[in-house]
Coordinates of C-alpha atoms in Angstrom, one line a residue:
Chain A
X1 CA -23.1 -14.6 13.0
X2 CA -21.8 -11.1 13.2
X3 CA -20.5 -11.6 16.7
X4 CA -18.8 -8.6 18.3
X5 CA -15.4 -9.6 19.8
X6 CA -12.1 -8.1 20.8
X7 CA -9.5 -7.5 18.1
X8 CA -7.3 -10.2 19.6
X9 CA -10.2 -12.7 19.3
X10 CA -10.8 -11.7 15.7
X11 CA -7.2 -12.0 14.8
X12 CA -7.0 -15.5 16.4
X13 CA -9.3 -16.7 13.7
X14 CA -6.6 -16.3 11.0
X15 CA -4.7 -19.6 11.2
X16 CA -1.8 -21.4 9.4
X17 CA -2.4 -22.1 5.7
X18 CA -5.6 -20.1 5.4
X19 CA -6.6 -18.3 2.2
X20 CA -7.3 -14.7 3.2
X21 CA -8.9 -12.1 0.9
X22 CA -7.9 -8.5 1.5
X23 CA -8.9 -5.2 -0.3
X24 CA -6.7 -2.5 -1.9
X25 CA -5.2 0.2 0.2
X26 CA -8.0 2.8 -0.4
X27 CA -10.9 0.4 0.2
X28 CA -10.7 -0.2 3.9
X29 CA -7.7 -2.3 5.0
X30 CA -7.8 -3.8 8.5
X31 CA -4.4 -2.5 9.6
X32 CA -4.9 -2.7 13.4
X33 CA -6.1 -6.3 12.9
X34 CA -3.0 -6.9 10.8
X35 CA -0.8 -5.9 13.8
X36 CA -2.8 -8.3 16.0
X37 CA -2.5 -11.1 13.3
X38 CA 1.3 -10.6 13.1
X39 CA 1.5 -11.0 16.9
X40 CA -0.1 -14.5 16.5
X41 CA 2.3 -15.4 13.7
X42 CA 0.1 -17.7 11.6
X43 CA 2.3 -19.3 8.9
X44 CA 2.0 -20.0 5.2
X45 CA -0.9 -17.7 4.5
X46 CA -2.3 -17.5 1.0
X47 CA -3.2 -13.8 0.3
X48 CA -5.7 -13.0 -2.4
X49 CA -5.6 -9.3 -3.1
X50 CA -8.9 -7.8 -4.3
X51 CA -7.6 -6.9 -6.8
X52 CA -4.3 -5.3 -5.5
X53 CA -2.7 -4.7 -2.1
X54 CA 0.1 -2.6 -0.6
X55 CA 1.2 -1.9 2.9
X56 CA -0.7 -4.8 4.5
X57 CA 0.7 -7.5 2.1
X58 CA 4.2 -6.0 2.3
X59 CA 4.1 -6.2 6.1
X60 CA 2.8 -9.8 6.2
X61 CA 5.4 -10.8 3.6
X62 CA 8.2 -9.1 5.5
X63 CA 7.1 -10.9 8.7
X64 CA 7.5 -14.3 6.8
X65 CA 3.9 -15.2 7.3
X66 CA 3.0 -15.6 3.6
X67 CA 3.3 -18.7 1.4
X68 CA 1.5 -17.5 -1.7
X69 CA 0.5 -14.1 -3.0
X70 CA -2.3 -13.9 -5.7
X71 CA -2.5 -10.3 -6.9
X72 CA -2.6 -7.8 -9.8
X73 CA -0.1 -5.5 -8.1
X74 CA 1.5 -4.8 -4.8
X75 CA 2.4 -1.1 -4.5
X76 CA 2.7 1.6 -1.8
X77 CA 1.2 4.1 -4.3
X78 CA 2.8 7.6 -4.1
X79 CA 5.4 6.2 -1.7
X80 CA 6.7 3.9 -4.4
X81 CA 7.3 0.1 -4.7
X82 CA 6.6 -2.3 -1.9
X83 CA 10.1 -3.2 -0.6
X84 CA 9.5 -6.5 1.3
X85 CA 7.4 -7.8 -1.6
X86 CA 10.2 -7.0 -4.2
X87 CA 12.8 -8.6 -1.9
X88 CA 10.7 -11.7 -1.4
X89 CA 10.3 -12.0 -5.2
X90 CA 14.0 -11.9 -5.6
X91 CA 14.7 -14.6 -3.0
X92 CA 11.7 -16.8 -3.9
X93 CA 10.3 -16.4 -0.3
X94 CA 6.8 -17.0 -1.5
X95 CA 4.9 -18.3 -4.6
X96 CA 3.6 -15.5 -6.7
X97 CA 0.4 -15.8 -8.8
X98 CA 0.3 -12.7 -11.0
X99 CA -3.1 -11.7 -12.2
X100 CA -4.9 -8.8 -13.7
X101 CA -7.5 -6.9 -11.7
X102 CA -10.8 -7.9 -13.5
X103 CA -9.7 -11.6 -13.6
X104 CA -9.5 -11.6 -9.8
X105 CA -12.8 -9.9 -9.6
X106 CA -14.3 -12.4 -12.1
X107 CA -13.0 -15.3 -9.9
X108 CA -14.6 -13.7 -6.9
X109 CA -17.9 -13.3 -8.7
X110 CA -17.7 -17.0 -9.6
X111 CA -17.2 -17.8 -5.9
X112 CA -20.1 -15.5 -5.0
X113 CA -22.4 -17.3 -7.5
X114 CA -21.2 -20.8 -6.5
X115 CA -20.2 -21.6 -10.1
X116 CA -16.8 -23.2 -10.9
X117 CA -15.4 -20.5 -13.3
X118 CA -16.1 -17.2 -15.0
X119 CA -15.1 -16.1 -18.5
X120 CA -13.2 -12.9 -18.9
X121 CA -12.1 -10.9 -22.0
X122 CA -8.5 -9.9 -22.8
X123 CA -5.5 -11.7 -21.3
X124 CA -4.8 -14.0 -24.4
X125 CA -1.3 -13.2 -25.5
X126 CA -0.2 -11.9 -22.1
X127 CA 2.6 -13.7 -20.3
X128 CA 0.3 -13.7 -17.2
X129 CA -1.7 -16.4 -18.9
X130 CA 1.4 -18.4 -19.6
X131 CA 2.3 -18.4 -15.9
X132 CA -1.2 -19.3 -14.6
X133 CA -1.8 -23.0 -15.3
X134 CA -5.1 -22.6 -13.4
X135 CA -6.4 -20.2 -16.1
X136 CA -7.7 -21.8 -19.3
X137 CA -8.7 -20.7 -22.8
X138 CA -12.0 -22.2 -24.0
X139 CA -14.1 -21.8 -27.2
X140 CA -17.1 -19.6 -26.7
X141 CA -19.9 -22.2 -26.9
X142 CA -22.3 -19.6 -28.3
X143 CA -20.2 -18.2 -31.2
X144 CA -17.6 -19.5 -33.6
X145 CA -13.9 -18.5 -33.6
X146 CA -14.0 -16.8 -30.2
X147 CA -11.5 -18.1 -27.8
X148 CA -12.0 -16.7 -24.3
X149 CA -10.2 -17.1 -20.9
X150 CA -11.9 -18.7 -18.0
X151 CA -10.7 -18.3 -14.4
X152 CA -11.6 -20.6 -11.5
X153 CA -13.8 -19.5 -8.6
X154 CA -12.1 -17.8 -5.7
X155 CA -13.4 -19.1 -2.4
X156 CA -11.2 -17.6 0.4
X157 CA -11.4 -19.1 3.9
X158 CA -11.6 -15.6 5.2
X159 CA -12.3 -12.1 3.9
X160 CA -10.7 -9.4 6.1
X161 CA -11.4 -5.7 5.9
X162 CA -12.1 -2.5 7.9
X163 CA -15.3 -0.4 7.5
X164 CA -16.8 2.7 9.0
X165 CA -19.5 1.1 11.2
X166 CA -21.4 -2.0 12.2
X167 CA -24.5 -2.3 14.3
X168 CA -25.1 -4.5 17.3
X169 CA -26.8 -7.1 15.0
X170 CA -23.7 -7.7 13.0
X171 CA -24.6 -5.7 9.9
X172 CA -21.7 -3.7 8.4
X173 CA -21.7 -0.4 6.4
X174 CA -19.4 -0.7 3.4
X175 CA -20.7 2.2 1.3
X176 CA -19.6 2.2 -2.4
X177 CA -16.8 -0.4 -1.9
X178 CA -18.9 -3.2 -3.3
X179 CA -15.9 -5.5 -3.8
X180 CA -16.0 -5.8 0.0
X181 CA -19.4 -7.4 -0.3
X182 CA -18.2 -9.7 -3.1
X183 CA -15.3 -10.8 -0.9
X184 CA -17.7 -11.6 1.9
X185 CA -20.1 -13.5 -0.4
X186 CA -17.3 -15.6 -1.8
X187 CA -15.5 -16.2 1.5
X188 CA -16.4 -18.9 4.0
X189 CA -16.4 -16.3 6.7
X190 CA -15.7 -12.6 7.0
X191 CA -13.8 -10.7 9.7
X192 CA -14.4 -7.0 10.0
X193 CA -13.0 -4.2 12.1
X194 CA -15.0 -1.0 12.3
X195 CA -14.5 2.6 13.5
X196 CA -17.6 2.3 15.7
X197 CA -20.5 0.1 16.7
X198 CA -24.0 1.6 16.6
X199 CA -27.1 0.6 18.6
X200 CA -29.7 1.0 15.8
X201 CA -29.9 -1.4 12.9
X202 CA -28.1 -0.2 9.8
X203 CA -31.0 -1.7 7.8
X204 CA -33.6 0.5 9.4
X205 CA -33.1 3.4 7.0
X206 CA -34.1 2.5 3.5
X207 CA -31.9 5.2 2.0
X208 CA -28.8 3.8 3.5
X209 CA -29.5 0.1 3.5
X210 CA -28.0 -0.6 0.0
X211 CA -24.5 0.1 1.2
X212 CA -24.8 -2.4 4.1
X213 CA -23.4 -5.9 4.2
X214 CA -25.9 -8.1 6.1
X215 CA -24.8 -10.1 9.2
X216 CA -25.5 -13.3 7.3
X217 CA -21.9 -13.1 5.8
X218 CA -20.1 -11.8 8.8
X219 CA -18.3 -14.1 11.2
X220 CA -16.9 -11.5 13.7
X221 CA -16.6 -7.8 14.2
X222 CA -14.2 -5.9 16.4
X223 CA -14.1 -2.2 17.1
X224 CA -10.9 -0.5 16.1
X225 CA -10.8 3.3 16.0
X226 CA -8.5 4.5 13.2
X227 CA -8.2 0.8 12.3
X228 CA -7.1 1.4 8.8
X229 CA -4.3 3.8 9.8
X230 CA -1.9 4.7 8.2
X231 CA -4.2 4.0 5.2
X232 CA -7.3 5.8 4.4
X233 CA -11.0 5.0 5.0
X234 CA -13.4 6.6 2.6
X235 CA -15.6 9.3 4.2
X236 CA -13.6 9.0 7.5
X237 CA -9.9 9.9 7.0
X238 CA -7.2 10.2 4.4
X239 CA -4.0 8.3 4.1
X240 CA -1.2 9.3 6.5
X241 CA 1.2 9.8 3.6
X242 CA 4.2 10.8 5.8
X243 CA 3.8 7.5 7.7
X244 CA 3.5 5.4 4.6
X245 CA 6.6 7.2 3.2
X246 CA 8.4 6.5 6.5
X247 CA 7.6 2.8 6.2
X248 CA 8.7 2.7 2.5
X249 CA 12.1 4.1 3.5
X250 CA 12.7 2.0 6.5
X251 CA 11.5 -1.3 4.9
X252 CA 14.1 -1.1 2.3
X253 CA 16.3 -3.2 4.5
X254 CA 15.3 -6.2 6.7
X255 CA 16.7 -4.4 9.8
X256 CA 14.8 -1.2 9.0
X257 CA 11.7 -3.2 8.5
X258 CA 12.1 -5.0 11.8
X259 CA 12.6 -1.6 13.6
X260 CA 9.5 -0.2 11.9
X261 CA 7.4 -3.2 12.8
X262 CA 8.5 -3.1 16.5
X263 CA 7.1 0.5 16.7
X264 CA 4.0 -0.5 14.7
X265 CA 3.1 -3.3 17.2
X266 CA 3.7 -1.0 20.2
X267 CA 1.5 1.7 18.7
X268 CA -1.5 -0.7 18.6
X269 CA -0.7 -2.1 22.0
X270 CA -1.0 1.4 23.4
X271 CA -4.4 1.8 21.7
X272 CA -5.8 -1.6 22.9
Chain B
X1 CA -3.1 37.1 -18.5
X2 CA 0.7 37.0 -18.1
X3 CA 1.5 34.8 -21.1
X4 CA 4.7 33.1 -19.8
X5 CA 5.5 30.2 -22.2
X6 CA 4.2 26.7 -21.5
X7 CA 6.3 24.6 -19.2
X8 CA 7.3 21.0 -20.2
X9 CA 4.6 19.6 -18.0
X10 CA 2.0 21.9 -19.5
X11 CA 3.0 20.8 -23.0
X12 CA 2.5 17.1 -22.0
X13 CA -0.9 17.9 -20.5
X14 CA -2.1 19.9 -23.5
X15 CA -0.8 17.1 -25.8
X16 CA -2.9 14.5 -23.9
X17 CA -6.0 16.8 -24.2
X18 CA -5.4 16.9 -28.0
X19 CA -5.0 13.1 -28.1
X20 CA -8.3 12.7 -26.3
X21 CA -10.2 15.0 -28.6
X22 CA -13.5 13.4 -29.6
X23 CA -13.9 11.0 -26.6
X24 CA -17.1 11.1 -24.5
X25 CA -15.8 9.2 -21.5
X26 CA -12.2 8.9 -20.3
X27 CA -10.9 7.0 -17.3
X28 CA -7.6 7.7 -15.5
X29 CA -5.9 5.2 -13.3
X30 CA -4.5 5.9 -9.8
X31 CA -1.3 7.9 -9.4
X32 CA -1.5 9.5 -12.9
X33 CA -1.6 13.3 -12.4
X34 CA -0.5 14.3 -15.9
X35 CA -3.1 12.1 -17.7
X36 CA -5.7 13.3 -15.2
X37 CA -4.8 16.9 -15.9
X38 CA -5.1 16.2 -19.7
X39 CA -8.5 14.7 -19.3
X40 CA -9.7 17.6 -17.1
X41 CA -8.3 20.1 -19.6
X42 CA -10.3 18.5 -22.4
X43 CA -13.4 18.6 -20.3
X44 CA -12.9 22.3 -19.5
X45 CA -12.0 23.2 -23.0
X46 CA -15.0 21.4 -24.6
X47 CA -17.3 23.2 -22.1
X48 CA -15.8 26.5 -22.9
X49 CA -16.1 25.9 -26.7
X50 CA -19.7 24.6 -26.4
X51 CA -18.6 21.1 -27.6
X52 CA -19.9 17.7 -26.5
X53 CA -19.4 17.2 -22.8
X54 CA -16.6 14.9 -21.7
X55 CA -17.0 12.6 -18.7
X56 CA -13.8 12.1 -16.7
X57 CA -13.3 9.3 -14.1
X58 CA -10.2 9.7 -12.0
X59 CA -9.6 6.6 -9.9
X60 CA -8.6 7.5 -6.3
X61 CA -10.6 10.8 -6.5
X62 CA -13.9 11.4 -4.6
X63 CA -14.8 14.6 -6.6
X64 CA -14.0 13.3 -10.1
X65 CA -15.3 9.7 -9.8
X66 CA -19.0 9.0 -10.1
X67 CA -18.8 5.2 -9.8
X68 CA -20.8 3.5 -7.1
X69 CA -20.0 -0.1 -7.8
X70 CA -16.5 -0.4 -6.2
X71 CA -13.6 -2.0 -8.0
X72 CA -15.9 -3.6 -10.5
X73 CA -17.3 -0.7 -12.3
X74 CA -14.3 0.5 -14.4
X75 CA -13.8 -3.0 -15.8
X76 CA -17.5 -3.7 -16.3
X77 CA -18.1 -0.3 -18.0
X78 CA -15.1 -1.0 -20.2
X79 CA -16.4 -4.4 -21.2
X80 CA -19.7 -2.7 -22.0
X81 CA -17.9 -0.3 -24.4
X82 CA -18.6 2.8 -22.3
X83 CA -15.0 3.8 -21.8
X84 CA -13.4 5.5 -24.8
X85 CA -10.0 6.2 -23.5
X86 CA -7.6 5.1 -20.8
X87 CA -3.9 5.4 -20.0
X88 CA -1.3 2.7 -19.5
X89 CA 2.5 2.9 -18.8
X90 CA 5.1 0.4 -18.1
X91 CA 8.5 -0.3 -16.7
X92 CA 9.3 -1.4 -20.3
X93 CA 7.5 -0.6 -23.5
X94 CA 8.8 -2.3 -26.7
X95 CA 8.7 -1.6 -30.4
X96 CA 5.5 -3.7 -30.9
X97 CA 3.8 -1.7 -28.1
X98 CA 4.0 -4.7 -25.7
X99 CA 4.1 -3.4 -22.1
X100 CA 5.7 -4.8 -19.0
X101 CA 4.5 -3.8 -15.6
X102 CA 5.9 -6.9 -13.8
X103 CA 9.7 -6.8 -13.9
X104 CA 13.0 -7.5 -15.5
X105 CA 15.0 -10.8 -15.5
X106 CA 13.8 -14.3 -15.2
X107 CA 10.2 -14.5 -14.0
X108 CA 9.1 -15.2 -11.3
X109 CA 12.4 -14.3 -9.6
X110 CA 12.5 -10.9 -11.2
X111 CA 15.8 -9.0 -10.5
X112 CA 13.8 -5.8 -10.6
X113 CA 10.2 -6.3 -9.6
X114 CA 7.5 -3.7 -10.3
X115 CA 4.1 -3.7 -8.7
X116 CA 2.3 -5.9 -11.3
X117 CA 0.1 -5.7 -14.3
X118 CA -2.9 -4.0 -12.6
X119 CA -5.8 -4.0 -15.1
X120 CA -3.6 -3.8 -18.2
X121 CA -4.2 -7.3 -19.5
X122 CA -7.8 -6.4 -19.9
X123 CA -8.0 -2.6 -20.5
X124 CA -5.4 -2.7 -23.4
X125 CA -7.6 -5.1 -25.3
X126 CA -11.0 -3.3 -24.8
X127 CA -10.5 0.4 -24.6
X128 CA -10.5 1.9 -28.1
X129 CA -8.0 4.7 -27.4
X130 CA -5.2 3.6 -25.0
X131 CA -2.6 6.3 -24.6
X132 CA 0.8 4.9 -23.5
X133 CA 2.3 7.5 -21.2
X134 CA 5.8 7.3 -19.6
X135 CA 7.8 10.4 -18.8
X136 CA 11.2 8.7 -18.8
X137 CA 12.4 8.4 -22.4
X138 CA 15.5 6.1 -22.3
X139 CA 16.7 2.9 -23.8
X140 CA 16.0 1.1 -20.5
X141 CA 12.3 1.9 -20.7
X142 CA 11.8 1.9 -24.5
X143 CA 13.3 -1.5 -25.3
X144 CA 13.5 -3.7 -28.3
X145 CA 11.6 -6.5 -26.6
X146 CA 10.0 -6.5 -23.1
X147 CA 11.2 -9.1 -20.5
X148 CA 7.5 -9.9 -19.6
X149 CA 4.4 -9.2 -21.6
X150 CA 1.8 -7.8 -19.2
X151 CA -0.3 -7.0 -22.2
X152 CA 0.5 -7.2 -25.9
X153 CA 0.3 -4.2 -28.3
X154 CA -1.6 -6.1 -31.0
X155 CA -3.4 -9.5 -31.3
X156 CA -4.7 -11.7 -34.0
X157 CA -7.8 -14.0 -34.0
X158 CA -9.2 -12.9 -30.7
X159 CA -11.9 -10.5 -29.6
X160 CA -10.1 -7.2 -29.4
X161 CA -11.5 -3.7 -30.0
X162 CA -8.9 -1.7 -28.2
X163 CA -5.2 -1.0 -28.2
X164 CA -2.5 1.6 -28.4
X165 CA -3.4 5.0 -29.9
X166 CA -0.2 6.9 -29.1
X167 CA 2.9 6.8 -27.0
X168 CA 3.8 10.0 -25.2
X169 CA 7.0 10.5 -23.3
X170 CA 8.8 13.4 -21.7
X171 CA 10.6 14.0 -25.0
X172 CA 8.4 13.0 -27.9
X173 CA 5.0 11.7 -29.3
X174 CA 4.7 8.5 -31.4
X175 CA 1.7 7.1 -33.2
X176 CA 1.2 3.3 -33.6
X177 CA 0.5 1.4 -36.8
X178 CA -1.5 -1.7 -35.7
X179 CA -1.1 -3.6 -39.0
X180 CA 2.6 -3.2 -39.1
X181 CA 3.0 -3.3 -35.3
X182 CA 5.3 -0.4 -35.4
X183 CA 5.7 3.1 -33.9
X184 CA 6.1 6.2 -36.0
X185 CA 7.6 9.4 -34.5
X186 CA 5.1 12.2 -34.8
X187 CA 6.8 15.1 -33.0
X188 CA 9.5 16.0 -30.5
X189 CA 8.8 18.4 -27.7
X190 CA 10.6 21.8 -27.5
X191 CA 14.2 21.3 -26.5
X192 CA 14.6 17.9 -28.0
X193 CA 15.5 16.7 -31.5
X194 CA 15.0 13.8 -33.9
X195 CA 18.6 12.7 -33.2
X196 CA 18.2 12.8 -29.5
X197 CA 15.0 10.7 -29.7
X198 CA 16.8 8.1 -32.0
X199 CA 19.6 7.8 -29.4
X200 CA 17.3 7.5 -26.4
X201 CA 14.9 4.9 -27.9
X202 CA 15.8 1.2 -27.7
X203 CA 13.5 0.1 -30.5
X204 CA 13.3 0.9 -34.2
X205 CA 10.5 3.2 -35.5
X206 CA 9.5 5.1 -38.5
X207 CA 10.2 8.9 -38.8
X208 CA 9.5 11.6 -41.4
X209 CA 12.5 13.4 -42.9
X210 CA 11.5 16.5 -41.1
X211 CA 10.2 15.8 -37.6
X212 CA 8.0 18.7 -36.3
X213 CA 7.9 20.1 -32.8
X214 CA 4.9 19.1 -30.6
X215 CA 2.4 22.0 -30.8
X216 CA 2.4 24.3 -27.8
X217 CA -0.9 25.1 -26.1
X218 CA -2.7 28.2 -27.2
X219 CA -3.6 31.0 -24.8
X220 CA -7.1 29.7 -24.2
X221 CA -5.9 26.2 -23.3
X222 CA -3.1 27.6 -21.2
X223 CA -5.5 29.8 -19.3
X224 CA -7.8 26.9 -18.5
X225 CA -4.9 24.7 -17.5
X226 CA -3.5 27.4 -15.1
X227 CA -6.9 28.2 -13.7
X228 CA -9.7 25.7 -13.4
X229 CA -7.7 22.6 -14.1
X230 CA -5.1 23.3 -11.5
X231 CA -7.9 23.9 -9.0
X232 CA -9.6 20.6 -9.9
X233 CA -6.3 18.7 -9.7
X234 CA -5.6 20.0 -6.2
X235 CA -8.4 17.8 -4.8
X236 CA -6.9 14.5 -5.9
X237 CA -3.2 15.5 -6.6
X238 CA -2.4 18.3 -4.2
X239 CA 1.4 17.8 -4.4
X240 CA 1.3 17.8 -8.2
X241 CA -0.9 20.9 -8.3
X242 CA 1.7 22.7 -6.1
X243 CA 4.5 21.5 -8.3
X244 CA 2.7 23.0 -11.4
X245 CA 2.6 26.3 -9.7
X246 CA 6.2 26.1 -8.7
X247 CA 7.2 25.2 -12.3
X248 CA 5.4 28.3 -13.6
X249 CA 7.2 30.6 -11.2
X250 CA 10.6 29.2 -12.0

């Protein structure tokens, strides 16, 4: 529980066919771990984006490691569209399960609570519903003439994210990004990389304990300084916009993507 | 104050502030500098005029976002009826105000794929005042019928308390009639004309015989926009704030 391991040992826990929940680009994405995962080449991953993704999903798709993407969007933000995602859509390289943000969050909450589904407003009349045979419309059992969508519980094999700090006991500070906690509650295990590991318990200070994910949910932690780079980590550093723009440009072609990823891998080898 | 005339961006921002008039809480999605500026402008102007305070939530900002419950809070607060206005766009918007954020061609193998629907298939139904904003005004964006409905403009026989309030583009402002599921041209921005709008719009809409120009911001509004609002924007949209200054100098 909350074991502190090397980033390679952490990455080795992502195996073929696993369902992996990942957060949006500004919530703490484990990018250094993504480089380590890519080195291991697990196949046919099922990515669940909470509730959207960007650079990380685009890289894993471009590397051919993804069988299914469940998401409300894949975007590089200011840097534009996600090129390997769009290319994979055109060629049918993976199965896409389009969603809308609060429906993914509702599925996660169902997973967290151990119930089979969660109702959610809106969605009826959207083509998303037509493409999602796992989403149903039921009659509100408490009021007449009120059809409502239900989405199934999301129970990922693994939740994977990057956070500012963990303590020696396996507790992780996530701050206001409470969807990271929901990911961890719903997932069978959670893998976390952190900027630093501290000696004193993060639960010791009553004023700060609310923003801490307890070790109960955490499978493994690895230290990775600047581990979200080139993405941001709230309270620690901003997005390296020039680097994301460089990726966006290079990844327009398969060759450019391969060249970028070669450099990306080497960058993290140098750090490790 | 050097009263150089409003730039096209400033007219859009001031129009958004006018469209938001009366709201208590407005949320703005990520990567939406013009809507964020419009919301901040209304907040500043109401404060100046001693009117009811406006709460502004800019996703992706630290300074202008008071949420503490992560990705959940916008959607939960919306479902609780606490969010009065929100902005949506789309790669395609059609004459019935259906929006497409997914792509063109045969789904799922879209020939042009956009990021995805984000929260639109929820927010469009539940936020009372949704402002559709898309700067590009062309027949490829404003289409007769969208290729994929991320969220429909109107619905029958389901719980729905929200929907389109207006469509603002770089050239014009439309209102939307929910009963008739039809846009009506309200005004064209300086430099455009009713004929140009008709030619650049891929769907049919109503229009008055004489189409007015979109009102330009008064001196007080322009002063706030060029002062306090530009400073506030610089925190979350530094590039955009610099572009506004460059516009003004040009």
